[in-house]
Short mmCIF file of N, CA and C in Angstrom, two decimals:
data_model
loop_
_atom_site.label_atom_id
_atom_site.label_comp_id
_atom_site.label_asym_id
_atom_site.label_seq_id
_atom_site.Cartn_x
_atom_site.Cartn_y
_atom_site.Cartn_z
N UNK A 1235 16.56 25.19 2.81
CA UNK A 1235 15.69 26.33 2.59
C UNK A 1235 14.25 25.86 2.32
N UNK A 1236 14.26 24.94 1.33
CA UNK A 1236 12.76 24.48 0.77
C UNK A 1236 12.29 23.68 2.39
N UNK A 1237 12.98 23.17 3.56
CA UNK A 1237 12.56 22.57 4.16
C UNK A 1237 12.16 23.85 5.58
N UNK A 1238 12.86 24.57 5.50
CA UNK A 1238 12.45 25.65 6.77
C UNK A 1238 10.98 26.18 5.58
N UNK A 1239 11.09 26.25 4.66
CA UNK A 1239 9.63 26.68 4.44
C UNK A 1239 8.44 25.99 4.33
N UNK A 1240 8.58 24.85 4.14
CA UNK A 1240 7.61 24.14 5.12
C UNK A 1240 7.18 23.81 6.39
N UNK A 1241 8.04 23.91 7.00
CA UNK A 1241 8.35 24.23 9.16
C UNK A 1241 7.60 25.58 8.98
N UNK A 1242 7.64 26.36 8.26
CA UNK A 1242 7.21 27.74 8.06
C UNK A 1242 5.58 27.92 8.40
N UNK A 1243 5.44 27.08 7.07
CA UNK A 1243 3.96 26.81 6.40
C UNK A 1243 3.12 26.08 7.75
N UNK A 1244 3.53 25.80 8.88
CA UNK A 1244 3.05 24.65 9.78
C UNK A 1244 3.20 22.93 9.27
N UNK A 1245 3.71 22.94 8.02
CA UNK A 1245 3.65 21.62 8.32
C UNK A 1245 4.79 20.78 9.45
N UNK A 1246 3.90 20.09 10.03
CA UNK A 1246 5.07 19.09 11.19
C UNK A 1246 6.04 18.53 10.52
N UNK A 1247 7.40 18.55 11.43
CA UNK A 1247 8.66 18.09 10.79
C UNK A 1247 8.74 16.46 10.49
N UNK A 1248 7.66 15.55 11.54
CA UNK A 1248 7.61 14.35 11.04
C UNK A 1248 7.12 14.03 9.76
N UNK A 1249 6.62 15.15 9.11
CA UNK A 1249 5.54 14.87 7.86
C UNK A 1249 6.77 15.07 6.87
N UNK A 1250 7.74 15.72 7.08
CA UNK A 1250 8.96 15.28 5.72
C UNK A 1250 9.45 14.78 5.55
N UNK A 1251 9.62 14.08 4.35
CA UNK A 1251 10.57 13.27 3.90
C UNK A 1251 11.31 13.80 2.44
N UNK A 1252 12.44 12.92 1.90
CA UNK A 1252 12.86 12.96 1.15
C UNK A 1252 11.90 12.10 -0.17
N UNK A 1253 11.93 13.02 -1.37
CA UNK A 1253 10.84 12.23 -1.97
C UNK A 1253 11.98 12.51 -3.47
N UNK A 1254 11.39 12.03 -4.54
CA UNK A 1254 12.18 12.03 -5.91
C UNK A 1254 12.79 10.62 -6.11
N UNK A 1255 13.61 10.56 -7.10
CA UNK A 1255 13.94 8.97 -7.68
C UNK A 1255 15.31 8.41 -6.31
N UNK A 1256 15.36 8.84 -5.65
CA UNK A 1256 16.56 8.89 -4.67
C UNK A 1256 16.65 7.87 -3.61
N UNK A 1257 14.85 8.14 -2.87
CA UNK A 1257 14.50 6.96 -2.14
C UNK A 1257 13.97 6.04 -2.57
N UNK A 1258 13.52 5.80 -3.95
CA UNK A 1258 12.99 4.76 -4.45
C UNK A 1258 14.06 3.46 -4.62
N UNK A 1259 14.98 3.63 -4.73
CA UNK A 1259 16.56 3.41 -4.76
C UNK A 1259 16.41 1.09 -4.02
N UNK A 1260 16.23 0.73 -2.71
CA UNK A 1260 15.42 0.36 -1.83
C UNK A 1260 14.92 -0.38 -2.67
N UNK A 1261 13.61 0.10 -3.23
CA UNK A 1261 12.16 -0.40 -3.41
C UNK A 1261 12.91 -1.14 -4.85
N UNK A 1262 13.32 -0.28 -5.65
CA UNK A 1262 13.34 -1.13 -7.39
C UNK A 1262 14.71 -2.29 -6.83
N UNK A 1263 15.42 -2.05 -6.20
CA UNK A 1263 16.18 -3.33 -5.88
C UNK A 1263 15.15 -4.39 -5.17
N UNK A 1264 14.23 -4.13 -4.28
CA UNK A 1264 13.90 -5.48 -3.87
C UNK A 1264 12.76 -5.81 -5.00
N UNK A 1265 12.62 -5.17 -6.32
CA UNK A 1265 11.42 -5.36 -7.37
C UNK A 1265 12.17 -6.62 -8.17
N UNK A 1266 13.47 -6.38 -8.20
CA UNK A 1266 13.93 -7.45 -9.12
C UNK A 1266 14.30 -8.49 -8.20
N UNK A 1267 13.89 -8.55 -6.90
CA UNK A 1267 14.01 -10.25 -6.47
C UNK A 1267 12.56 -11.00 -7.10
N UNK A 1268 12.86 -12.06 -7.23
CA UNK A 1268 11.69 -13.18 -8.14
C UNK A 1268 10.16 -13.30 -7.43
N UNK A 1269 10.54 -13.59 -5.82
CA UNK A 1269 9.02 -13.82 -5.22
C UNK A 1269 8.79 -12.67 -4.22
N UNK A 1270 9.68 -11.09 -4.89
CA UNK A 1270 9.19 -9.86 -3.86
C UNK A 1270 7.89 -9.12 -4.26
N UNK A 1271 7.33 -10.03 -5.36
CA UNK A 1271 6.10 -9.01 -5.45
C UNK A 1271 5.08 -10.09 -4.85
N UNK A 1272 5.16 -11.47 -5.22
CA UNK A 1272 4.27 -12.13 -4.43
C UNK A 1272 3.85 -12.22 -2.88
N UNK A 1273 5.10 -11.80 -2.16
CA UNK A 1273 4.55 -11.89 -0.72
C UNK A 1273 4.37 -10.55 -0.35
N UNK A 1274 5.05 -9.60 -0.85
CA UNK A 1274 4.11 -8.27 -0.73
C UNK A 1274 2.82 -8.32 -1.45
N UNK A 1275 2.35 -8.92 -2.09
CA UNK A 1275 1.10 -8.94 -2.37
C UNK A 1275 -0.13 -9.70 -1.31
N UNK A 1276 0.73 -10.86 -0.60
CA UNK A 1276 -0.23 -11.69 -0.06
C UNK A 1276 0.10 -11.07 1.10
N UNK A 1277 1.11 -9.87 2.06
CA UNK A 1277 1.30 -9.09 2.90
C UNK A 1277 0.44 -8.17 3.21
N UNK A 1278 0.02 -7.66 1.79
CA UNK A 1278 -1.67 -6.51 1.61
C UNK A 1278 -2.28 -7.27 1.96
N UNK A 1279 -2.76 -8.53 1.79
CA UNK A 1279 -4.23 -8.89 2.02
C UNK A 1279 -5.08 -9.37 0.73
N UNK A 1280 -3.81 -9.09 -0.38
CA UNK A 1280 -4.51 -9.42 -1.71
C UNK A 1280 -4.46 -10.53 -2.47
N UNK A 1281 -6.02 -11.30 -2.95
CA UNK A 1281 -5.85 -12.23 -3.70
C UNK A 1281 -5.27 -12.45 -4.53
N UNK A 1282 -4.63 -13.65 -5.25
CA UNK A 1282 -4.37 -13.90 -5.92
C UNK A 1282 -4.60 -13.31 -7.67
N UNK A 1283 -5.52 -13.46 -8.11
CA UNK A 1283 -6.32 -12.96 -8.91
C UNK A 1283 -6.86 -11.44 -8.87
N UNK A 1284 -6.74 -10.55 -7.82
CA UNK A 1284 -7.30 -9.15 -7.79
C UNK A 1284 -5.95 -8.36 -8.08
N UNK A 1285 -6.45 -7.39 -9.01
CA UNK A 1285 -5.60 -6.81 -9.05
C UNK A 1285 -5.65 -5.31 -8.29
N UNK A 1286 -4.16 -4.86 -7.94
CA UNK A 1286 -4.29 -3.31 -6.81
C UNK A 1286 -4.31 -2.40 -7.80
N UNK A 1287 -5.25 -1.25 -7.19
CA UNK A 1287 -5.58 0.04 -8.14
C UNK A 1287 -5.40 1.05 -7.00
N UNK A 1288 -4.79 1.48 -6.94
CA UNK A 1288 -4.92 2.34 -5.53
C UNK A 1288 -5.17 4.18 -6.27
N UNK A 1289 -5.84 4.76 -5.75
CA UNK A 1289 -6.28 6.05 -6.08
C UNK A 1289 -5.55 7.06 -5.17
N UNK A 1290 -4.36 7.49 -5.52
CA UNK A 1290 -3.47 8.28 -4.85
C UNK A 1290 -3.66 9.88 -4.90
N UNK A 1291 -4.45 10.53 -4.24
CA UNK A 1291 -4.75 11.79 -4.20
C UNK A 1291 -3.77 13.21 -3.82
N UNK A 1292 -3.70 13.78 -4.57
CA UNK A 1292 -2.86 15.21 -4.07
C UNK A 1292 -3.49 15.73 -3.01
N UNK A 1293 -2.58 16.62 -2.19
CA UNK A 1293 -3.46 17.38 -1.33
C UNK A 1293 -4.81 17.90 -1.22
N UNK A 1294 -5.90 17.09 -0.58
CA UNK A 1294 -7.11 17.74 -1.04
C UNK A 1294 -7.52 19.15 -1.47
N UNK A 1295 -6.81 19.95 -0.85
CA UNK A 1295 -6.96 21.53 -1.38
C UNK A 1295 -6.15 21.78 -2.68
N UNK A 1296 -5.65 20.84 -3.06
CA UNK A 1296 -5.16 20.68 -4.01
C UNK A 1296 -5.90 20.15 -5.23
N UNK A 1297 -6.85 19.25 -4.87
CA UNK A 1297 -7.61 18.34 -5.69
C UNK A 1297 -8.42 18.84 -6.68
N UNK A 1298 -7.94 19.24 -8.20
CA UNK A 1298 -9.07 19.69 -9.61
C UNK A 1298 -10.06 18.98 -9.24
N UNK A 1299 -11.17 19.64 -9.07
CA UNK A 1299 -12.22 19.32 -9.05
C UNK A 1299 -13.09 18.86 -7.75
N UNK A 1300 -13.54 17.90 -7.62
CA UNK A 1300 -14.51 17.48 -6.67
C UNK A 1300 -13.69 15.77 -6.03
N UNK A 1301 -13.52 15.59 -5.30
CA UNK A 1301 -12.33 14.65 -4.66
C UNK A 1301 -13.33 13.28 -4.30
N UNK A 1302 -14.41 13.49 -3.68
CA UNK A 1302 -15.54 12.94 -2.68
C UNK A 1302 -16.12 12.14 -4.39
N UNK A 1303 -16.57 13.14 -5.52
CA UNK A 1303 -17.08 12.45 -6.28
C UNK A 1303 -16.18 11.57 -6.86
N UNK A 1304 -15.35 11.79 -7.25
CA UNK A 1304 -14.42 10.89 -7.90
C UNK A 1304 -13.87 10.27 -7.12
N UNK A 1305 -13.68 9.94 -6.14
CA UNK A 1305 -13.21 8.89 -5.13
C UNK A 1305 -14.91 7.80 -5.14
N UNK A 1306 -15.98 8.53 -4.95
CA UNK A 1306 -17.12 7.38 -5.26
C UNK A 1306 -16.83 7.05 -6.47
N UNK A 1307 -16.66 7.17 -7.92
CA UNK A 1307 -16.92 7.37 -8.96
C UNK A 1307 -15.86 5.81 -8.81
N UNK A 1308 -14.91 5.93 -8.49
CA UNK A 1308 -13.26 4.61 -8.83
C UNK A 1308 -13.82 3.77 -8.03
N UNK A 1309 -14.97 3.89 -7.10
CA UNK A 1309 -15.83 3.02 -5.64
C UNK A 1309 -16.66 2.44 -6.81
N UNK A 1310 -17.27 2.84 -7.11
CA UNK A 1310 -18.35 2.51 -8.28
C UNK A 1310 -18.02 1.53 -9.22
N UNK A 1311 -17.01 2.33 -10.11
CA UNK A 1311 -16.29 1.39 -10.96
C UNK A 1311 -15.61 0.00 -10.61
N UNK A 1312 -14.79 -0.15 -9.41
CA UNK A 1312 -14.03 -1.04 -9.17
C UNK A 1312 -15.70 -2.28 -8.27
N UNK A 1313 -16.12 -1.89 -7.96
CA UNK A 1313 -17.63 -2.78 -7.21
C UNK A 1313 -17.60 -4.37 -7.91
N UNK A 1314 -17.87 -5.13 -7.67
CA UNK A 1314 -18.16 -6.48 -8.63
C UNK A 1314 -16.67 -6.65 -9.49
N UNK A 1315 -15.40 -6.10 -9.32
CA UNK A 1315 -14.69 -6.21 -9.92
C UNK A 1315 -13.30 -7.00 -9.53
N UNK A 1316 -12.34 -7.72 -9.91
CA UNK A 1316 -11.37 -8.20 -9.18
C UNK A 1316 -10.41 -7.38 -8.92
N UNK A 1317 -10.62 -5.98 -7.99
CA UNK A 1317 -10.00 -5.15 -8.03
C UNK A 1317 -9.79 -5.13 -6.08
N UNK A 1318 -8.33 -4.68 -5.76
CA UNK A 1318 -8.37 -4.59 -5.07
C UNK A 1318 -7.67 -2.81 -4.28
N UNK A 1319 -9.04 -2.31 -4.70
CA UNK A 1319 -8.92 -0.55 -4.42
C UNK A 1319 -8.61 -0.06 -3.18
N UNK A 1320 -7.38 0.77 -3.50
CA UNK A 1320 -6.70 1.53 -1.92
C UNK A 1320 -6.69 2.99 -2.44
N UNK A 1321 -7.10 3.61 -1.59
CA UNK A 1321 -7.47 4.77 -1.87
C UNK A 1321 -6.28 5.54 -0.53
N UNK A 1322 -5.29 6.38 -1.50
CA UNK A 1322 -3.93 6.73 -0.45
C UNK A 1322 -4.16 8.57 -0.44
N UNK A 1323 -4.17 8.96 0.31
CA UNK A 1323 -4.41 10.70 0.73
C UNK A 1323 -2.81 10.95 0.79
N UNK A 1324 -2.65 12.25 0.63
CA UNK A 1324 -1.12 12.71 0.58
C UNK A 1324 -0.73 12.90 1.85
N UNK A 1325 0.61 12.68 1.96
CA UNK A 1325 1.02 12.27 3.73
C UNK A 1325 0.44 13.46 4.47
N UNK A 1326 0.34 15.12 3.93
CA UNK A 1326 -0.04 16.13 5.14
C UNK A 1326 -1.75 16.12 4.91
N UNK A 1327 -2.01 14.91 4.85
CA UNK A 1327 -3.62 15.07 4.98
C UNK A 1327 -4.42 13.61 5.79
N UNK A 1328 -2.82 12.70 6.29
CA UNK A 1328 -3.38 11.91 7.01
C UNK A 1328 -3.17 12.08 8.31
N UNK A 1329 -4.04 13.14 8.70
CA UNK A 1329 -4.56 13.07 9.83
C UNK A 1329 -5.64 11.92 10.27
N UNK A 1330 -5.52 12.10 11.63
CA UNK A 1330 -6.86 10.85 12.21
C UNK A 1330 -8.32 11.22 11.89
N UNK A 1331 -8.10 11.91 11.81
CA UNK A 1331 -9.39 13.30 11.63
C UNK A 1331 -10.01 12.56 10.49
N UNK A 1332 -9.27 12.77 9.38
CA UNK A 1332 -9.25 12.99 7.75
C UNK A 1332 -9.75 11.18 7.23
N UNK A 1333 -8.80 10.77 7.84
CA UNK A 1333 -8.75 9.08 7.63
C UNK A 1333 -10.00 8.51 8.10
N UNK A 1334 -10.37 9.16 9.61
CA UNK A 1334 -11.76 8.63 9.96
C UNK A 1334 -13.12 8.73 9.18
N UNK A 1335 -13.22 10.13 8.82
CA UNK A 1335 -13.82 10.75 7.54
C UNK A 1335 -14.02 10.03 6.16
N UNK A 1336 -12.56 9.48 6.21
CA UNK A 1336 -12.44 8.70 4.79
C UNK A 1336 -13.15 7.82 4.61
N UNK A 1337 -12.83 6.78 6.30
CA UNK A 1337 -13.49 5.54 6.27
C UNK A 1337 -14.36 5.40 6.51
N UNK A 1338 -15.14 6.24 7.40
CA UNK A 1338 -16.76 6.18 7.40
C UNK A 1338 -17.62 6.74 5.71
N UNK A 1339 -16.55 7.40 5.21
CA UNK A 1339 -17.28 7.84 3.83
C UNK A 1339 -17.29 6.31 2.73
N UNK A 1340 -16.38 6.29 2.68
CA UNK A 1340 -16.27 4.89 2.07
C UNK A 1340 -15.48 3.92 2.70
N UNK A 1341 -16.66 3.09 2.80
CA UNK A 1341 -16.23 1.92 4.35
C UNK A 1341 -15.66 0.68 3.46
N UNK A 1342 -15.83 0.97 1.91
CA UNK A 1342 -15.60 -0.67 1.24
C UNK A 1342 -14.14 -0.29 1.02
N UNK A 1343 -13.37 0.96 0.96
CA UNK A 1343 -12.39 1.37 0.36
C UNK A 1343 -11.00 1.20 1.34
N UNK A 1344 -9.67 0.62 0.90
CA UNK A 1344 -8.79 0.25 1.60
C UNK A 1344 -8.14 1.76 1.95
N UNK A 1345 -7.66 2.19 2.87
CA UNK A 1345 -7.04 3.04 2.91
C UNK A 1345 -5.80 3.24 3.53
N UNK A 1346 -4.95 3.42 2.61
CA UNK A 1346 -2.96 3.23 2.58
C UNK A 1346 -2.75 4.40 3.36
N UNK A 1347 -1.88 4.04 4.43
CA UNK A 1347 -0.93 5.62 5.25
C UNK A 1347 0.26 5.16 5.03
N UNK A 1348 0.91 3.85 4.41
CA UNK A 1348 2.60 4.36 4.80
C UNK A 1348 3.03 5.23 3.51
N UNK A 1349 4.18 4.99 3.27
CA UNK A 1349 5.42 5.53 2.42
C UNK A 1349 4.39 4.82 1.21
N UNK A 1350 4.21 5.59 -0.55
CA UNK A 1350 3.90 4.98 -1.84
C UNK A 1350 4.90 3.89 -2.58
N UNK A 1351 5.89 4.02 -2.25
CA UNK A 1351 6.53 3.02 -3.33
C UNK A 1351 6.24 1.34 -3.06
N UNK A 1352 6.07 0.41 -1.79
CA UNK A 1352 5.80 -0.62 -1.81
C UNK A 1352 4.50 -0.60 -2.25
N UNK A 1353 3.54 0.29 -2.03
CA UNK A 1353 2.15 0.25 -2.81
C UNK A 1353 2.40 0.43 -4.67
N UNK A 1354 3.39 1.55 -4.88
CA UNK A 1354 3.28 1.03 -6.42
C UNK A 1354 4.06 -0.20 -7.17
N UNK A 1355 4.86 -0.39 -6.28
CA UNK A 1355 5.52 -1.38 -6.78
C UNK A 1355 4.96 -2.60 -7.30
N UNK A 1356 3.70 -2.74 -6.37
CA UNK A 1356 3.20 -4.11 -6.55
C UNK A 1356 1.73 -3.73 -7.47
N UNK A 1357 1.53 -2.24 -7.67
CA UNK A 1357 0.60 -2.01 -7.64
C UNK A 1357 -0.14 -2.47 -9.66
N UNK A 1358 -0.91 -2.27 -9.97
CA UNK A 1358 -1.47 -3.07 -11.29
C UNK A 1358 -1.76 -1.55 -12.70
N UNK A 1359 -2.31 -0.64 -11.71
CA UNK A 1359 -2.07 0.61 -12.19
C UNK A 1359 -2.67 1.59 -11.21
N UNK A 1360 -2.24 2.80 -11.55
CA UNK A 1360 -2.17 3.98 -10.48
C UNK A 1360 -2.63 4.63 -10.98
N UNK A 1361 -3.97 5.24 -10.34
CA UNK A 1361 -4.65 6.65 -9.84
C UNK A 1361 -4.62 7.71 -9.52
N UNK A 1362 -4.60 8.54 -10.11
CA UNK A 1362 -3.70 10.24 -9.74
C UNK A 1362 -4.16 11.01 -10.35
N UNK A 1363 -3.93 12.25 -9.65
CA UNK A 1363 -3.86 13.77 -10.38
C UNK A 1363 -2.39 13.89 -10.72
N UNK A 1364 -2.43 15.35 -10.78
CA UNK A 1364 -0.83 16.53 -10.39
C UNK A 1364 -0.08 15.54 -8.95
N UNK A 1365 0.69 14.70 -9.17
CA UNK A 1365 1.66 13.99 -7.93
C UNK A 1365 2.84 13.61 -8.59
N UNK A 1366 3.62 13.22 -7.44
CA UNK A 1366 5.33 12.85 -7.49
C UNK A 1366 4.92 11.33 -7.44
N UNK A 1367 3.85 10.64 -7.03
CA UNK A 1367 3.75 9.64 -7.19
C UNK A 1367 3.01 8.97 -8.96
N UNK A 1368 3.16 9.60 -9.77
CA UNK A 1368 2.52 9.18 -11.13
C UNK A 1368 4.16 9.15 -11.45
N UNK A 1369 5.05 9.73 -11.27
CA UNK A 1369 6.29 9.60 -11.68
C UNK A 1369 7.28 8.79 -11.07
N UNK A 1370 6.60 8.48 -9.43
CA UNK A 1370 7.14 7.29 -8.63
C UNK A 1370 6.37 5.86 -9.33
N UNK A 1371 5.38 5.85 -9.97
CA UNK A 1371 4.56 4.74 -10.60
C UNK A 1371 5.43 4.60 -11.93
N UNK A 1372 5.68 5.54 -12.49
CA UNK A 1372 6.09 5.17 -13.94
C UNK A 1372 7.89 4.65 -13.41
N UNK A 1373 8.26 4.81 -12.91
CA UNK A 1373 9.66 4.06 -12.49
C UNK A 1373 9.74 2.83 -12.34
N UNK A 1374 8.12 2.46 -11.27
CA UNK A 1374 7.87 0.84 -11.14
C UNK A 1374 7.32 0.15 -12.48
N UNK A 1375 7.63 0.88 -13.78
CA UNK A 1375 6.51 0.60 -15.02
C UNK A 1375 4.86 0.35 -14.70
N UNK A 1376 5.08 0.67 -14.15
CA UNK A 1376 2.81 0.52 -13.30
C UNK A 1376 2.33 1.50 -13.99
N UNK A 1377 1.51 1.28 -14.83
CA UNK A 1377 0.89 2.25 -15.62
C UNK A 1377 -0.10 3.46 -14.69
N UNK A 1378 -0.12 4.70 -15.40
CA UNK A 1378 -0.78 5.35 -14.38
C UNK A 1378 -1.94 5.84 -15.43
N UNK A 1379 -3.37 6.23 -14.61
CA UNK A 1379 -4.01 7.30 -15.44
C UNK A 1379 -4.46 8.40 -14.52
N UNK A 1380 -4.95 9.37 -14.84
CA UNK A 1380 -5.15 10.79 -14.34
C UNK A 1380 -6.32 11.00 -14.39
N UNK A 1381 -6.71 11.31 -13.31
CA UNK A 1381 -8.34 11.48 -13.41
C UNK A 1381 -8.95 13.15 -13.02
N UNK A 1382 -9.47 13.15 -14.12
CA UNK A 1382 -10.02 14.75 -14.51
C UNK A 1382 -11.58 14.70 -14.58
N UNK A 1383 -12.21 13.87 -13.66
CA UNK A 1383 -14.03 14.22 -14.38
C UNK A 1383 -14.61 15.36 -14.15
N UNK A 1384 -14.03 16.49 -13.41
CA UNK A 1384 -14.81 17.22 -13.65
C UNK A 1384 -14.24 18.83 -14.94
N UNK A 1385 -13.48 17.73 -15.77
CA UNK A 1385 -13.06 18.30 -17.12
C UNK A 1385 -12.35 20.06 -16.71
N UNK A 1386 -11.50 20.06 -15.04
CA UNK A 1386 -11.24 21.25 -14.92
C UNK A 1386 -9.51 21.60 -15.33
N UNK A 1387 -9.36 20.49 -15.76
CA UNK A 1387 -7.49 20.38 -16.48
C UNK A 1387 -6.65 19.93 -15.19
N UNK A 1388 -5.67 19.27 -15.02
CA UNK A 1388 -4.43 18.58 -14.36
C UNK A 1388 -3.51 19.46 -14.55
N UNK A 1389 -3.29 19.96 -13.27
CA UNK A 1389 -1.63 20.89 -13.25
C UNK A 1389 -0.18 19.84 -13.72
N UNK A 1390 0.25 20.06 -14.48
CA UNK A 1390 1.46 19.50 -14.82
C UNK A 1390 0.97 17.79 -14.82
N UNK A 1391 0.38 17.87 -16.09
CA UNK A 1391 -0.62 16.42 -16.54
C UNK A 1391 0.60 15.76 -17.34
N UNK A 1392 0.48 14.24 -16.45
CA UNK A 1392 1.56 12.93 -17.35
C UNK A 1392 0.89 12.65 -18.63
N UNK A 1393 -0.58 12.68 -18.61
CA UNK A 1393 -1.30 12.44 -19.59
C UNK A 1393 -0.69 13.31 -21.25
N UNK A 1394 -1.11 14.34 -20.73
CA UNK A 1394 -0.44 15.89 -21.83
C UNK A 1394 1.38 15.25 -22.47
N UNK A 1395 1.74 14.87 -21.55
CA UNK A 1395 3.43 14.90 -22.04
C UNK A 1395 3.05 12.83 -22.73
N UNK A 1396 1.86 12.35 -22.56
CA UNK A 1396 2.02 10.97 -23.14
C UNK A 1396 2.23 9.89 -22.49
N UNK A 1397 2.44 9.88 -21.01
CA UNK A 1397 2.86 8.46 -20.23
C UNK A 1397 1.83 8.07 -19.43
N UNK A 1398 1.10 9.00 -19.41
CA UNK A 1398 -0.53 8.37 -18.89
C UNK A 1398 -1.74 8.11 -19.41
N UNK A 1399 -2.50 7.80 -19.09
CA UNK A 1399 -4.03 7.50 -19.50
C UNK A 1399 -4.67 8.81 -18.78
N UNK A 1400 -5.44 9.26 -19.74
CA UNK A 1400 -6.61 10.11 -19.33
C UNK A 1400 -7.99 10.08 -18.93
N UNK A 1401 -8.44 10.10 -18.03
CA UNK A 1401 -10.08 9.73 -17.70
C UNK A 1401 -10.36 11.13 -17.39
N UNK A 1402 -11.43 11.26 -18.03
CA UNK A 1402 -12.21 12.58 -18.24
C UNK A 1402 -13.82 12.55 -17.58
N UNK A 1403 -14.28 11.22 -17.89
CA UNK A 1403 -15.51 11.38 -17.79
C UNK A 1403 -15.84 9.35 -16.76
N UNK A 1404 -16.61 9.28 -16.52
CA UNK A 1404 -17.07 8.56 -15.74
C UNK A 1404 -17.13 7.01 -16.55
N UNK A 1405 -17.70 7.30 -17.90
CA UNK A 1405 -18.50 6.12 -18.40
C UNK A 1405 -16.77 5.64 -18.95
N UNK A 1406 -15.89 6.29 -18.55
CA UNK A 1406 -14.37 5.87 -19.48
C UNK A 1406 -13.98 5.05 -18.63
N UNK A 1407 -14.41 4.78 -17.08
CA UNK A 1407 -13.67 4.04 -16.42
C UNK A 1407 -13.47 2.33 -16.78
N UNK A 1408 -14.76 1.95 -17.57
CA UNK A 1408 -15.14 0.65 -17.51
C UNK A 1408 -14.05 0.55 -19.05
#
C-alpha cells in the first residue's frame, strides 16, 4: 500500500527501496571485520588522517530552512580542515539535473549517489536534518548532529530526544 502510493505520487519504481534497520543487516556485519573500514576508506579516496563528514540532506522541499546556505555554511567550515566533506541529496532528488547544479554550486564538495550505509559506516560524524539516515548513523555509533541555522525547528529532531548534537547557528560549527 505505502508503496503503490508512492508509484502514485510519481515517484519512479527504481527510486524504492527497502529502508529501516533491515537492510543495514549487510553493512554492520562487514563493520566488525578488522580492515573493513580501512579499505573502504582508502576505496573513497580518503586520506589517512581526514576524517568523512558527509552532509546528508532530506528532500530539498523538505529542507527547514535554506539548504544552499547551509550546505555553503559545512563548505566553509570544513575549508583548511582535515575533513573529508560529502555532501549526499536524498535518493528522489538525485537527478542529473540536481547533481549537476550541486556540482557546479559547490565544485570543492564530494557528492555521494549510492545507498547511505557504506558512507556511514565509515563515516566520522553525520550531517542531517528530519532523516532515516541520523538513525541509520546512530546504529553505525557515528555520531550525528542536526543542523538548524536558520533556527526554524527539525521535524522529529534526534537532537530533542538526546542522541544528537545540535547546530543552530554558524559560529557553533568550529
Amino acid at each position: 500500500a505505502i508503496r503503490d502510493a508512492y508509484l502514485e505520487a510519481g515517484v519512479p519504481d527504481y527510486k524504492l527501496r527497502v529502508v529501516g534497520m533491515c537492510h543495514l543487516d549487510h553493512w554492520l556485519t562487514l563493520t566488525r571485520q578488522p580492515q573493513w573500514r580501512k579499505i573502504a576508506r582508502m576505496e573513497l579516496g580518503v586520506k589517512a588522517d581526514e576524517k568523512i563528514v558527509p552532509f546528508a540532506l532530506p528532500l530539498l522541499s523538505r529542507y527547514e530552512g535554506d539548504a544552499g546556505k547551509a550546505i555553503q555554511a559545512v563548505v566553509d567550515w570544513a575549508r583548511g580542515k582535515q575533513v573529508a566533506l560529502v555532501v549526499s541529496l536524498h535518493p528522489f532528488d538525485r537527478q542529473e539535473k540536481t547533481m549537476r547544479q550541486m556540482s557546479e554550486a559547490f565544485p570543492t564538495v564530494r557528492l555521494w549517489d549510492g545507498e547511505s550505509p557504506p558512507l556511514l559506516a565509515v563515516s566520522d560524524l553525520v550531517l542531517c536534518q528530519h532523516s532515516t539516515v541520523a538513525i541509520e548513523a546512530l546504529a553505525f555509533n557515528t555520531p550525528v548532529a542536526e543542523i538548524d541555522l536558520d533556527g526554524v525547528g527539525i521535524l522529529e529532531s534526534k537532537s530533542n530526544e538526546g542522541v544528537a548534537y545540535k547546530i543552530t547557528k554558524v559560529e557553533q560549527l568550529d
